[in-house]
Amino acid sequence: MDMTERGRLKQHLISWATASPLAGPPGAGVGTLVLADAAHLPAVTAAGLVGPRTLLLAPDDGTRDLAPAVGYQGSLTEPGDEFSNGQDFFLQTHAYAASPFMTVFGPTVVRVFDHHDFEVFLADADRALAEGVFPEFLLTSSVLLADPAALSGADDPADGPALRLYADRNGQVSTSPTGAVLGTVDDSLDVLAESFARAGNGAAALDAALPAPIRAEALRSRPFLARYLAAVAALRSLMARGATGLKVSGFGSRLTPGLAVAGDDLTDPSLPIVLYGDEDSYVVAGSRLFAVDRRAARTLECLLATSGAVGDRVPADHVDQLADLLASHGLELPVPVRVPAAAR
């Protein structure tokens, strides 16, 4: 397998596990379609699920022609198992609760397979919020958490049958191996999309793993979960660049003395994230990452935590300087600023 094929396989597997968009324009067929049984190849082809952009994966036992599928050995859906393309690419799958005790040898997908996994995931998020301690295995650059939007309640417009599908051994189809059944291998993409629209991305990704009411109650009582996973992604990105020992503003601490830890920013994963160490401080805004000085970091976290009602914590000139700094990176202040006249 050359580097182009290997890169395409990695991109599609990441998209299939996390519902992240694929590069390039959309086209006919499913983005990534994983079969648990190669006997379903004729059905998914006849149903129109396979198009020019589709990466179709099917088990290869050496007994049949898999075209147009790419053959694989192992599993992408069983905890503790390993996927291989038969050449030079391997991907492990771990259950969330077992992940802290597993050795990571290479690319790994961590999944919530059942209620226990979900409880451990929630406990890790609660600890991060209260103490600022994040699970180390999630910060490893080679580890991906499957179905993050479903776990946090975040909206994910990219997800759906047009992006990813999994067909189990019985021919039942879902977007995720832990998700609700949307149809069968004989159904068209339009039929599966209608089922997905009724179910929603969370149910389509996780309803086979845990009861929907349990997940709904956890999301209702923890509106910070999407922000938590955004913080995990920010820490992973910085650790991959050699920045370690960082704290995340709003998770266990704040950089600004006297600023409440529980702030308005904890419920909005789209806002920039302030991270800081003993001397360094950073801002992560979407896919952008840049270092800032302490004044800018404190000013930004005050704006975020108070939805712009900074009171006398931030002088107006500090806000102006922050606005100039963000503008130099092509960004705007993330919230309207409400600074008392006396502070100007």
JSON list of C-alpha atoms in Angstrom, two decimals, residues 47 59 73 244 312:
[
{"chain": "A", "resi": 47, "resn": "ALA", "atom": "CA", "xyz": [-28.82, -0.24, -3.02]},
{"chain": "A", "resi": 59, "resn": "PRO", "atom": "CA", "xyz": [-13.58, -8.81, 5.90]},
{"chain": "A", "resi": 73, "resn": "GLN", "atom": "CA", "xyz": [-8.56, -8.65, 8.89]},
{"chain": "A", "resi": 244, "resn": "THR", "atom": "CA", "xyz": [2.93, 19.78, 28.69]},
{"chain": "A", "resi": 312, "resn": "ASP", "atom": "CA", "xyz": [-13.61, 46.25, 36.91]}
]
